XYZ file of N, CA, C and O in Angstrom:
864
model
N 72.180 54.282 98.461
C 73.579 54.098 98.046
C 74.156 52.883 98.742
O 73.977 52.681 99.921
N 74.883 52.068 98.000
C 75.510 50.886 98.594
C 76.633 51.326 99.506
O 77.534 52.058 99.092
N 76.592 50.905 100.754
C 77.680 51.240 101.676
C 78.784 50.204 101.512
O 78.632 49.068 101.871
N 79.757 50.497 100.940
C 80.812 49.517 100.806
C 82.164 50.225 100.635
O 82.217 51.362 100.776
N 84.680 52.868 101.484
C 85.308 54.096 100.983
C 86.015 53.803 100.319
O 85.336 54.192 99.495
N 97.695 48.276 99.076
C 96.526 47.514 99.057
C 96.254 47.279 100.087
O 96.291 47.437 100.642
N 95.581 47.830 102.588
C 95.074 46.571 102.074
C 94.933 45.626 103.248
O 94.862 46.132 104.333
N 94.966 44.293 103.284
C 94.603 43.463 104.420
C 95.835 43.162 105.261
O 96.877 42.887 104.738
N 95.734 43.181 106.563
C 96.881 42.912 107.414
C 96.577 41.932 108.510
O 95.443 41.605 108.765
N 97.588 41.454 109.160
C 97.433 40.542 110.274
C 97.016 41.329 111.503
O 97.708 42.247 111.926
N 95.887 40.963 112.080
C 95.282 41.767 113.130
C 96.170 42.029 114.310
O 96.280 43.155 114.787
N 96.828 40.996 114.823
C 97.637 41.176 116.029
C 98.796 42.129 115.781
O 99.094 43.007 116.593
N 99.441 41.978 114.628
C 100.562 42.856 114.314
C 100.086 44.280 114.109
O 100.726 45.233 114.547
N 98.944 44.440 113.454
C 98.408 45.777 113.218
C 98.133 46.495 114.533
O 98.349 47.694 114.649
N 97.637 45.743 115.495
C 97.331 46.361 116.779
C 98.590 46.896 117.431
O 98.595 47.963 118.045
N 99.687 46.155 117.268
C 100.958 46.588 117.853
C 101.480 47.824 117.146
O 101.839 48.825 117.758
N 101.488 47.759 115.802
C 102.002 48.891 115.036
C 101.117 50.111 115.217
O 101.580 51.238 115.307
N 99.797 49.888 115.277
C 98.875 50.998 115.431
C 99.010 51.700 116.748
O 98.573 52.840 116.914
N 99.646 51.039 117.713
C 99.794 51.629 119.036
C 101.124 52.351 119.202
O 101.527 52.691 120.305
N 101.828 52.583 118.101
C 103.103 53.291 118.161
C 102.923 54.621 118.860
O 101.974 55.353 118.593
N 103.829 54.965 119.747
C 103.738 56.216 120.493
C 103.781 57.405 119.550
O 104.599 57.483 118.645
N 102.878 58.349 119.746
C 102.771 59.493 118.840
C 104.051 60.305 118.792
O 104.441 60.800 117.739
N 104.740 60.451 119.910
C 105.962 61.243 119.919
C 107.038 60.593 119.076
O 107.820 61.270 118.419
N 107.076 59.257 119.051
C 108.051 58.554 118.232
C 107.754 58.781 116.763
O 108.668 58.979 115.957
N 106.463 58.763 116.402
C 106.089 58.984 115.004
C 106.463 60.386 114.560
O 106.871 60.605 113.423
N 106.348 61.364 115.459
C 106.671 62.736 115.106
C 108.167 62.897 114.847
O 108.578 63.763 114.078
N 108.964 62.061 115.497
C 110.402 62.141 115.296
C 110.859 61.332 114.100
O 112.008 61.416 113.686
N 109.977 60.502 113.574
C 110.292 59.670 112.423
C 110.484 60.558 111.207
O 109.687 61.446 110.937
N 111.528 60.276 110.420
C 111.813 61.077 109.239
C 110.631 61.090 108.279
O 110.359 62.091 107.613
N 109.895 59.977 108.207
C 108.775 59.882 107.290
C 107.609 60.765 107.727
O 106.708 61.050 106.944
N 107.586 61.154 109.001
C 106.452 61.909 109.521
C 106.642 63.417 109.455
O 105.780 64.168 109.889
N 107.763 63.872 108.923
C 107.993 65.309 108.829
C 106.949 65.948 107.921
O 106.576 65.396 106.898
N 106.483 67.139 108.275
C 105.446 67.782 107.457
C 106.001 68.294 106.136
O 107.175 68.659 106.018
N 105.148 68.329 105.140
C 105.521 68.892 103.857
C 104.770 70.189 103.625
O 103.875 70.558 104.380
N 105.122 70.880 102.570
C 104.499 72.141 102.196
C 103.516 71.847 101.062
O 103.919 71.598 99.919
N 102.219 71.887 101.361
C 101.208 71.537 100.372
C 101.224 72.481 99.170
O 100.997 72.050 98.034
N 101.507 73.750 99.412
C 101.543 74.714 98.306
C 102.670 74.394 97.343
O 102.498 74.428 96.116
N 103.831 74.076 97.909
C 104.959 73.695 97.057
C 104.661 72.380 96.352
O 105.037 72.175 95.190
N 103.985 71.487 97.059
C 103.639 70.207 96.473
C 102.693 70.334 95.298
O 102.790 69.588 94.318
N 101.782 71.295 95.374
C 100.846 71.533 94.269
C 101.603 71.897 92.991
O 101.273 71.431 91.894
N 102.620 72.748 93.145
C 103.409 73.168 91.984
C 104.139 71.974 91.371
O 104.133 71.778 90.149
N 104.760 71.168 92.218
C 105.475 69.986 91.726
C 104.524 69.003 91.056
O 104.819 68.459 89.989
N 103.385 68.776 91.686
C 102.416 67.820 91.149
C 101.882 68.263 89.793
O 101.610 67.426 88.922
N 101.746 69.568 89.604
C 101.200 70.083 88.342
C 102.146 69.794 87.174
O 101.717 69.798 86.017
N 103.398 69.525 87.487
C 104.385 69.278 86.436
C 104.527 67.791 86.113
O 104.973 67.438 85.014
N 104.190 66.935 87.073
C 104.511 65.514 86.892
C 103.344 64.542 87.069
O 103.395 63.434 86.541
N 102.321 64.923 87.806
C 101.335 63.934 88.253
C 99.949 64.049 87.621
O 99.169 63.092 87.679
N 99.614 65.203 87.076
C 98.250 65.472 86.623
C 97.774 64.482 85.559
O 96.613 64.052 85.575
N 98.643 64.119 84.633
C 98.224 63.288 83.503
C 97.572 61.987 83.952
O 96.598 61.526 83.346
N 98.103 61.401 85.005
C 97.586 60.103 85.463
C 96.676 60.206 86.683
O 95.732 59.422 86.822
N 96.970 61.143 87.575
C 96.248 61.215 88.845
C 95.240 62.367 88.921
O 94.573 62.517 89.942
N 95.138 63.155 87.849
C 94.193 64.253 87.862
C 94.710 65.443 88.645
O 95.702 65.351 89.374
N 94.067 66.563 88.514
C 94.529 67.794 89.164
C 94.490 67.712 90.683
O 95.285 68.349 91.368
N 93.526 66.938 91.214
C 93.376 66.874 92.664
C 93.689 65.504 93.248
O 93.457 65.255 94.424
N 94.220 64.611 92.425
C 94.567 63.284 92.928
C 93.484 62.245 92.775
O 93.640 61.108 93.218
N 92.372 62.615 92.136
C 91.303 61.664 91.833
C 91.403 61.293 90.358
O 91.026 62.076 89.483
N 91.927 60.116 90.094
C 92.206 59.719 88.718
C 90.935 59.404 87.943
O 89.926 58.975 88.505
N 91.004 59.599 86.651
C 89.924 59.227 85.747
C 90.325 58.036 84.889
O 89.538 57.586 84.045
N 91.519 57.515 85.108
C 92.052 56.425 84.299
C 91.929 55.091 85.028
O 92.249 54.996 86.214
N 91.492 54.048 84.345
C 91.381 52.731 84.981
C 92.749 52.181 85.354
O 93.734 52.378 84.632
N 92.828 51.509 86.480
C 94.086 50.895 86.898
C 95.015 51.805 87.658
O 96.089 51.376 88.084
N 94.629 53.058 87.850
C 95.441 54.004 88.608
C 94.762 54.290 89.947
O 93.539 54.331 90.030
N 95.544 54.534 90.993
C 94.932 54.795 92.303
C 94.505 56.240 92.487
O 95.077 57.152 91.892
N 93.481 56.423 93.311
C 93.178 57.754 93.820
C 94.185 58.037 94.937
O 94.383 57.212 95.818
N 94.829 59.199 94.886
C 95.752 59.555 95.956
C 95.283 60.784 96.731
O 95.897 61.169 97.726
N 94.169 61.372 96.319
C 93.582 62.480 97.070
C 93.086 61.981 98.422
O 92.428 60.946 98.498
N 93.444 62.693 99.482
C 93.004 62.317 100.819
C 93.769 61.168 101.437
O 93.472 60.764 102.569
N 94.745 60.651 100.722
C 95.544 59.555 101.260
C 96.483 60.077 102.341
O 96.840 61.261 102.351
N 96.884 59.227 103.250
C 97.814 59.604 104.309
C 99.108 60.148 103.719
O 99.725 59.525 102.849
N 99.542 61.316 104.193
C 100.786 61.910 103.708
C 101.970 61.009 104.008
O 102.888 60.868 103.195
N 101.953 60.392 105.165
C 103.060 59.503 105.530
C 103.139 58.317 104.575
O 104.217 57.928 104.132
N 101.996 57.736 104.260
C 101.968 56.604 103.345
C 102.433 57.022 101.950
O 103.245 56.347 101.317
N 101.901 58.146 101.460
C 102.277 58.609 100.128
C 103.775 58.878 100.031
O 104.428 58.489 99.056
N 104.309 59.550 101.048
C 105.740 59.849 101.037
C 106.556 58.563 100.970
O 107.495 58.434 100.171
N 106.198 57.603 101.796
C 106.960 56.355 101.854
C 106.891 55.590 100.532
O 107.905 55.069 100.057
N 105.707 55.529 99.920
C 105.585 54.795 98.663
C 106.348 55.482 97.538
O 106.997 54.816 96.718
N 106.307 56.800 97.463
C 107.088 57.511 96.450
C 108.574 57.324 96.682
O 109.360 57.170 95.732
N 108.970 57.307 97.937
C 110.372 57.089 98.273
C 110.828 55.697 97.815
O 111.907 55.543 97.236
N 110.001 54.697 98.064
C 110.322 53.327 97.651
C 110.424 53.221 96.132
O 111.324 52.545 95.606
N 109.519 53.886 95.418
C 109.568 53.854 93.960
C 110.823 54.546 93.442
O 111.501 54.056 92.544
N 111.116 55.696 93.993
C 112.287 56.455 93.555
C 113.577 55.683 93.773
O 114.488 55.688 92.937
N 113.644 54.992 94.916
C 114.880 54.314 95.298
C 114.974 52.885 94.785
O 115.937 52.177 95.084
N 113.969 52.442 94.013
C 114.034 51.117 93.417
C 113.582 49.983 94.310
O 113.789 48.815 93.974
N 112.936 50.306 95.427
C 112.465 49.264 96.339
C 111.006 48.886 96.091
O 110.479 47.979 96.735
N 110.346 49.580 95.189
C 109.022 49.205 94.710
C 108.983 49.455 93.217
O 109.428 50.507 92.749
N 108.488 48.495 92.473
C 108.383 48.641 91.024
C 107.515 49.857 90.711
O 106.330 49.877 91.061
N 108.067 50.867 90.062
C 107.294 52.079 89.794
C 106.287 51.932 88.664
O 105.432 52.803 88.475
N 106.379 50.840 87.895
C 105.460 50.649 86.785
C 105.518 51.808 85.814
O 106.600 52.215 85.377
N 104.365 52.385 85.512
C 104.317 53.482 84.545
C 104.921 54.764 85.102
O 105.111 55.732 84.357
N 105.265 54.771 86.393
C 105.878 55.963 86.983
C 107.399 55.947 86.857
O 108.072 56.811 87.411
N 107.927 54.985 86.145
C 109.375 54.872 86.016
C 109.969 56.202 85.537
O 109.509 56.800 84.565
N 110.951 56.685 86.265
C 111.641 57.917 85.911
C 110.987 59.188 86.422
O 111.644 60.240 86.468
N 109.735 59.129 86.820
C 109.011 60.334 87.221
C 109.535 60.945 88.520
O 109.443 62.150 88.730
N 110.082 60.091 89.392
C 110.511 60.576 90.708
C 112.039 60.595 90.865
O 112.534 60.960 91.934
N 112.755 60.255 89.822
C 114.206 60.073 89.925
C 114.938 61.296 90.468
O 115.910 61.167 91.210
N 114.505 62.473 90.095
C 115.221 63.699 90.484
C 114.580 64.412 91.666
O 114.941 65.547 91.987
N 113.643 63.743 92.315
C 112.942 64.341 93.451
C 113.727 64.132 94.751
O 114.234 63.041 95.005
N 113.831 65.182 95.562
C 114.423 65.054 96.890
C 113.366 64.540 97.863
O 112.166 64.534 97.561
N 113.791 64.142 99.049
C 112.819 63.731 100.062
C 111.849 64.864 100.373
O 110.650 64.632 100.580
N 112.353 66.098 100.394
C 111.460 67.229 100.679
C 110.435 67.408 99.569
O 109.266 67.712 99.829
N 110.846 67.207 98.313
C 109.904 67.274 97.206
C 108.780 66.260 97.408
O 107.595 66.575 97.212
N 109.165 65.045 97.792
C 108.173 63.988 97.984
C 107.246 64.318 99.148
O 106.033 64.084 99.071
N 107.808 64.867 100.225
C 106.967 65.277 101.358
C 105.968 66.355 100.948
O 104.809 66.353 101.365
N 106.437 67.301 100.135
C 105.572 68.393 99.712
C 104.412 67.869 98.854
O 103.262 68.272 99.049
N 104.715 66.965 97.926
C 103.651 66.408 97.088
C 102.697 65.563 97.920
O 101.476 65.597 97.715
N 103.246 64.815 98.853
C 102.398 64.001 99.725
C 101.460 64.883 100.537
O 100.273 64.566 100.709
N 101.975 66.008 101.029
C 101.155 66.940 101.809
C 100.041 67.527 100.953
O 98.902 67.696 101.420
N 100.367 67.845 99.701
C 99.347 68.405 98.814
C 98.212 67.415 98.579
O 97.025 67.750 98.745
N 98.559 66.187 98.202
C 97.507 65.214 97.908
C 96.733 64.808 99.160
O 95.523 64.564 99.093
N 97.406 64.774 100.288
C 96.711 64.450 101.535
C 95.681 65.515 101.887
O 94.685 65.220 102.572
N 95.892 66.738 101.424
C 94.977 67.843 101.747
C 93.749 67.881 100.834
O 92.822 68.655 101.080
N 93.753 67.059 99.791
C 92.644 67.050 98.846
C 91.552 66.068 99.279
O 91.811 65.122 100.022
N 90.347 66.296 98.824
C 89.227 65.419 99.179
C 89.134 64.247 98.219
O 89.129 64.433 96.992
N 89.085 63.046 98.781
C 88.938 61.862 97.951
C 87.495 61.660 97.510
O 86.575 62.288 98.045
N 87.293 60.805 96.528
C 85.955 60.532 96.022
C 85.584 59.067 96.273
O 86.439 58.198 96.293
N 84.298 58.833 96.449
C 83.788 57.500 96.682
C 83.133 56.980 95.414
O 82.407 57.717 94.741
N 83.392 55.710 95.092
C 82.760 55.114 93.927
C 81.483 54.383 94.300
O 81.027 54.430 95.442
N 80.896 53.713 93.336
C 79.679 52.931 93.545
C 80.017 51.462 93.336
O 80.305 51.031 92.221
N 79.989 50.685 94.407
C 80.302 49.271 94.317
C 79.193 48.521 93.596
O 78.021 48.891 93.676
N 79.572 47.466 92.893
C 78.588 46.600 92.262
C 77.961 45.691 93.319
O 78.626 45.268 94.271
N 76.700 45.370 93.151
C 76.033 44.477 94.104
C 76.518 43.035 93.951
O 76.391 42.241 94.883
N 77.064 42.710 92.794
C 77.556 41.357 92.567
C 78.789 41.097 93.433
O 79.799 41.774 93.303
N 78.692 40.139 94.327
C 79.813 39.794 95.203
C 80.006 40.739 96.359
O 80.975 40.615 97.107
N 79.081 41.700 96.520
C 79.252 42.719 97.552
C 79.242 42.115 98.954
O 80.061 42.489 99.800
N 78.335 41.183 99.213
C 78.255 40.578 100.538
C 79.515 39.794 100.868
O 79.999 39.826 102.011
N 80.063 39.095 99.883
C 81.304 38.346 100.108
C 82.452 39.300 100.420
O 83.265 39.048 101.311
N 82.507 40.396 99.671
C 83.567 41.372 99.909
C 83.476 41.989 101.285
O 84.495 42.154 101.968
N 82.275 42.310 101.700
C 82.083 42.889 103.028
C 82.463 41.892 104.116
O 83.100 42.254 105.114
N 82.083 40.630 103.932
C 82.387 39.600 104.929
C 83.889 39.436 105.104
O 84.394 39.313 106.229
N 84.620 39.441 104.004
C 86.078 39.287 104.090
C 86.704 40.540 104.691
O 87.585 40.451 105.554
N 86.256 41.707 104.241
C 86.829 42.959 104.745
C 86.639 43.074 106.253
O 87.548 43.473 106.977
N 85.463 42.721 106.721
C 85.147 42.918 108.138
C 85.490 41.724 109.020
O 85.770 41.902 110.213
N 85.509 40.534 108.455
C 85.744 39.353 109.287
C 86.869 38.457 108.849
O 87.225 37.510 109.568
N 87.458 38.712 107.674
C 88.511 37.851 107.173
C 87.960 36.491 106.767
O 86.754 36.296 106.616
N 88.866 35.529 106.592
C 88.491 34.144 106.299
C 89.289 33.278 107.261
O 90.453 32.944 107.011
N 88.690 32.942 108.373
C 89.397 32.266 109.447
C 90.047 30.963 108.986
O 91.208 30.682 109.321
N 89.346 30.177 108.204
C 89.849 28.873 107.782
C 91.093 28.990 106.907
O 91.892 28.044 106.819
N 91.281 30.139 106.273
C 92.418 30.328 105.372
C 93.438 31.309 105.934
O 94.362 31.717 105.241
N 93.260 31.714 107.183
C 94.156 32.661 107.840
C 94.242 33.992 107.102
O 95.297 34.619 107.035
N 93.112 34.401 106.550
C 93.011 35.716 105.922
C 92.421 36.661 106.970
O 91.287 36.487 107.397
N 93.202 37.616 107.388
C 92.773 38.525 108.453
C 91.787 39.571 107.946
O 91.762 39.916 106.763
N 90.992 40.079 108.863
C 90.047 41.145 108.518
C 90.803 42.416 108.160
O 91.755 42.813 108.846
N 90.364 43.070 107.109
C 91.013 44.312 106.661
C 90.845 45.447 107.668
O 91.648 46.366 107.719
N 89.749 45.366 108.435
C 89.457 46.437 109.385
C 90.560 46.623 110.412
O 90.719 47.712 110.965
N 91.325 45.570 110.684
C 92.373 45.655 111.703
C 93.381 46.746 111.392
O 93.874 47.418 112.298
N 93.698 46.928 110.116
C 94.686 47.935 109.725
C 94.075 49.128 108.981
O 94.605 50.234 109.035
N 92.980 48.882 108.290
C 92.440 49.907 107.398
C 91.164 50.543 107.909
O 90.586 51.383 107.206
N 90.726 50.167 109.107
C 89.566 50.756 109.786
C 88.250 50.307 109.154
O 88.195 50.001 107.958
N 87.188 50.270 109.942
C 85.886 49.838 109.422
C 85.388 50.667 108.242
O 84.685 50.154 107.370
N 85.734 51.949 108.211
C 85.276 52.812 107.118
C 86.309 52.953 106.005
O 86.129 53.730 105.073
N 87.415 52.197 106.101
C 88.432 52.236 105.053
C 89.371 53.413 105.123
O 90.151 53.646 104.197
N 89.337 54.164 106.223
C 90.149 55.381 106.318
C 91.613 55.108 106.641
O 92.439 56.018 106.591
N 91.946 53.874 106.987
C 93.329 53.521 107.265
C 93.789 53.955 108.642
O 92.987 54.291 109.509
N 95.100 53.956 108.829
C 95.719 54.371 110.091
C 96.954 55.187 109.743
O 98.016 54.643 109.451
N 96.797 56.502 109.718
C 97.873 57.386 109.268
C 99.105 57.282 110.146
O 100.238 57.297 109.655
N 98.926 57.172 111.464
C 100.057 57.114 112.376
C 100.910 55.877 112.124
O 102.136 55.937 112.143
N 100.248 54.751 111.870
C 100.966 53.496 111.632
C 101.436 53.366 110.187
O 102.187 52.451 109.864
N 100.994 54.265 109.317
C 101.408 54.195 107.919
C 100.555 53.281 107.068
O 100.944 52.926 105.955
N 99.359 52.900 107.553
C 98.472 52.055 106.779
C 97.573 52.929 105.911
O 96.946 53.873 106.402
N 97.467 52.623 104.619
C 96.745 53.515 103.705
C 95.231 53.440 103.827
O 94.662 52.443 104.280
N 94.599 54.495 103.381
C 93.153 54.512 103.214
C 92.801 53.695 101.978
O 93.483 53.771 100.952
N 91.741 52.907 102.090
C 91.248 52.146 100.940
C 89.930 52.698 100.421
O 89.461 52.297 99.363
N 89.339 53.592 101.166
C 88.017 54.117 100.854
C 87.978 54.724 99.451
O 88.711 55.667 99.151
N 87.129 54.157 98.587
C 86.947 54.705 97.251
C 88.011 54.326 96.244
O 87.965 54.787 95.101
N 88.961 53.484 96.609
C 90.008 53.115 95.655
C 89.419 52.335 94.480
O 88.565 51.465 94.661
N 89.858 52.627 93.253
C 89.363 51.894 92.092
C 89.587 50.394 92.249
O 90.673 49.949 92.644
N 88.557 49.610 91.946
C 88.629 48.165 92.149
C 89.767 47.529 91.351
O 90.458 46.631 91.852
N 89.979 47.981 90.128
C 91.029 47.383 89.291
C 92.404 47.557 89.922
O 93.251 46.655 89.860
N 92.622 48.713 90.532
C 93.915 48.967 91.169
C 94.098 48.092 92.404
O 95.168 47.522 92.627
N 93.051 47.984 93.230
C 93.139 47.164 94.433
C 93.393 45.702 94.057
O 94.220 45.022 94.671
N 92.692 45.227 93.043
C 92.909 43.853 92.579
C 94.362 43.643 92.160
O 94.995 42.647 92.527
N 94.880 44.574 91.383
C 96.250 44.458 90.890
C 97.252 44.396 92.037
O 98.190 43.578 92.016
N 97.064 45.228 93.049
C 98.003 45.269 94.156
C 97.920 44.016 95.025
O 98.938 43.480 95.471
N 96.713 43.536 95.276
C 96.565 42.320 96.071
C 97.181 41.116 95.360
O 97.825 40.264 95.986
N 96.994 41.044 94.067
C 97.591 39.945 93.310
C 99.121 40.062 93.291
O 99.829 39.056 93.338
N 99.611 41.301 93.226
C 101.060 41.503 93.258
C 101.644 41.052 94.593
O 102.719 40.448 94.651
N 100.933 41.330 95.682
C 101.365 40.838 96.987
C 101.306 39.306 97.023
O 102.215 38.644 97.518
N 100.234 38.764 96.503
C 100.053 37.310 96.520
C 101.171 36.588 95.770
O 101.667 35.547 96.211
N 101.578 37.148 94.651
C 102.608 36.530 93.824
C 104.016 36.931 94.255
O 104.997 36.500 93.640
N 104.127 37.762 95.293
C 105.434 38.189 95.768
C 106.089 39.240 94.901
O 107.278 39.531 95.049
N 105.309 39.843 94.011
C 105.854 40.872 93.127
C 105.924 42.232 93.806
O 106.710 43.081 93.416
N 105.080 42.447 94.799
C 105.146 43.669 95.599
C 105.565 43.270 97.005
O 104.946 42.408 97.626
N 106.616 43.940 97.501
C 107.194 43.557 98.788
C 107.379 44.770 99.700
O 108.346 44.875 100.451
N 106.424 45.696 99.653
C 106.520 46.903 100.462
C 106.005 46.694 101.884
O 105.818 47.658 102.623
N 105.789 45.436 102.249
C 105.357 45.098 103.607
C 106.492 44.469 104.403
O 106.276 43.658 105.290
N 107.717 44.870 104.088
C 108.886 44.335 104.785
C 109.128 45.111 106.075
O 108.356 45.988 106.442
N 110.220 44.808 106.755
C 110.565 45.523 107.980
C 109.581 45.234 109.095
O 109.241 44.085 109.372
N 109.102 46.299 109.722
C 108.196 46.157 110.860
C 106.902 45.433 110.505
O 106.240 44.875 111.383
N 106.529 45.444 109.226
C 105.259 44.841 108.830
C 105.368 43.333 108.601
O 104.365 42.650 108.428
N 106.579 42.810 108.555
C 106.843 41.364 108.538
C 106.058 40.605 107.477
O 105.581 39.494 107.702
N 105.924 41.189 106.316
C 105.287 40.484 105.207
C 103.804 40.238 105.369
O 103.249 39.332 104.734
N 103.123 41.043 106.167
C 101.714 40.775 106.478
C 100.824 40.728 105.242
O 99.919 39.898 105.147
N 101.086 41.611 104.272
C 100.240 41.627 103.096
C 100.466 40.399 102.229
O 99.525 39.811 101.706
N 101.709 40.002 102.062
C 101.997 38.813 101.261
C 101.448 37.555 101.928
O 100.920 36.670 101.260
N 101.567 37.482 103.245
C 101.060 36.317 103.964
C 99.551 36.183 103.808
O 99.019 35.090 103.635
N 98.851 37.289 103.891
C 97.401 37.261 103.807
C 96.926 37.034 102.374
O 96.088 36.169 102.111
N 97.443 37.799 101.435
C 96.997 37.688 100.049
C 97.344 36.333 99.442
O 96.670 35.867 98.519
N 98.366 35.669 99.986
C 98.786 34.373 99.458
C 97.669 33.347 99.498
O 97.641 32.406 98.696
N 96.728 33.506 100.407
C 95.661 32.528 100.584
C 94.334 32.959 99.959
O 93.312 32.315 100.167
N 94.355 34.039 99.210
C 93.125 34.548 98.606
C 93.021 34.148 97.138
O 94.002 34.202 96.392
N 91.835 33.742 96.725
C 91.592 33.428 95.323
C 91.338 34.709 94.539
O 91.102 35.775 95.117
N 91.354 34.587 93.218
C 91.048 35.747 92.387
C 89.652 36.283 92.706
O 89.437 37.500 92.746
N 88.703 35.369 92.932
C 87.337 35.783 93.226
C 87.228 36.535 94.536
O 86.489 37.523 94.641
N 87.947 36.078 95.550
C 87.930 36.750 96.849
C 88.573 38.122 96.766
O 88.081 39.089 97.364
N 89.654 38.209 96.019
C 90.314 39.502 95.821
C 89.384 40.470 95.100
O 89.255 41.633 95.477
N 88.715 39.986 94.061
C 87.791 40.838 93.307
C 86.644 41.328 94.193
O 86.210 42.480 94.075
N 86.158 40.458 95.073
C 85.046 40.834 95.947
C 85.456 41.940 96.907
O 84.714 42.903 97.134
N 86.648 41.808 97.504
C 87.134 42.835 98.425
C 87.373 44.148 97.684
O 87.027 45.230 98.171
N 87.967 44.057 96.497
C 88.249 45.259 95.693
C 86.972 46.008 95.355
O 86.915 47.236 95.401
N 85.935 45.269 95.003
C 84.648 45.892 94.701
C 84.060 46.560 95.942
O 83.534 47.668 95.879
N 84.176 45.904 97.082
C 83.591 46.429 98.312
C 84.228 47.756 98.715
O 83.531 48.702 99.061
N 85.560 47.842 98.660
C 86.209 49.070 99.130
C 85.954 50.249 98.188
O 86.077 51.403 98.586
N 85.582 49.972 96.947
C 85.281 51.052 96.010
C 84.217 51.984 96.552
O 84.285 53.212 96.359
N 83.224 51.441 97.236
C 82.156 52.272 97.761
C 82.179 52.421 99.258
O 81.219 52.927 99.857
N 83.267 52.005 99.892
C 83.350 52.025 101.366
C 83.639 53.428 101.890
O 84.502 54.125 101.388
N 82.909 53.829 102.933
C 83.176 55.126 103.557
C 82.564 55.146 104.934
O 81.805 54.264 105.311
């Protein structure tokens, strides 16, 4: 099996954010626990069509959300609901959801097991090189700094898991960051994703997207 589980960040900043004191994270509103059982009920009404019963989508261009960090999922749904992230095809789906509803759904999907895909051998070495070492000449940081060598992310810092994410979705998100269409890296993250993706070509983005599909 090819070992290869949006995304890339600036290493120095990631190290700082990743070192956030655990007690502070526990007091953070985003870190409050949700009720997975309640979340399952909510998800069955709104999310199954696109994300599948367990959060592993069968549709191209959609992300797997099974096994994703609850904190990350909650924050992204909150941003979509409040108009701070383009919801795309999810427009209107979260409009009537409370923060507790979002926490509950995030808890449910975080409790599910994610699936790993099979990366293509074409461009695999390039994708691995960028993921693990970045591109120094272009100031593209290694993805491992924020998303871990195995793609599991950093739940405490709010960095998502990339392991097994569909390549088409990862490509779309990296390009959105590159073009400034996605701006969910504001605040403490200081635009790290936009800064990094800005220097990546379509080919480099495709290589990284392919690599994380099979990363674990």
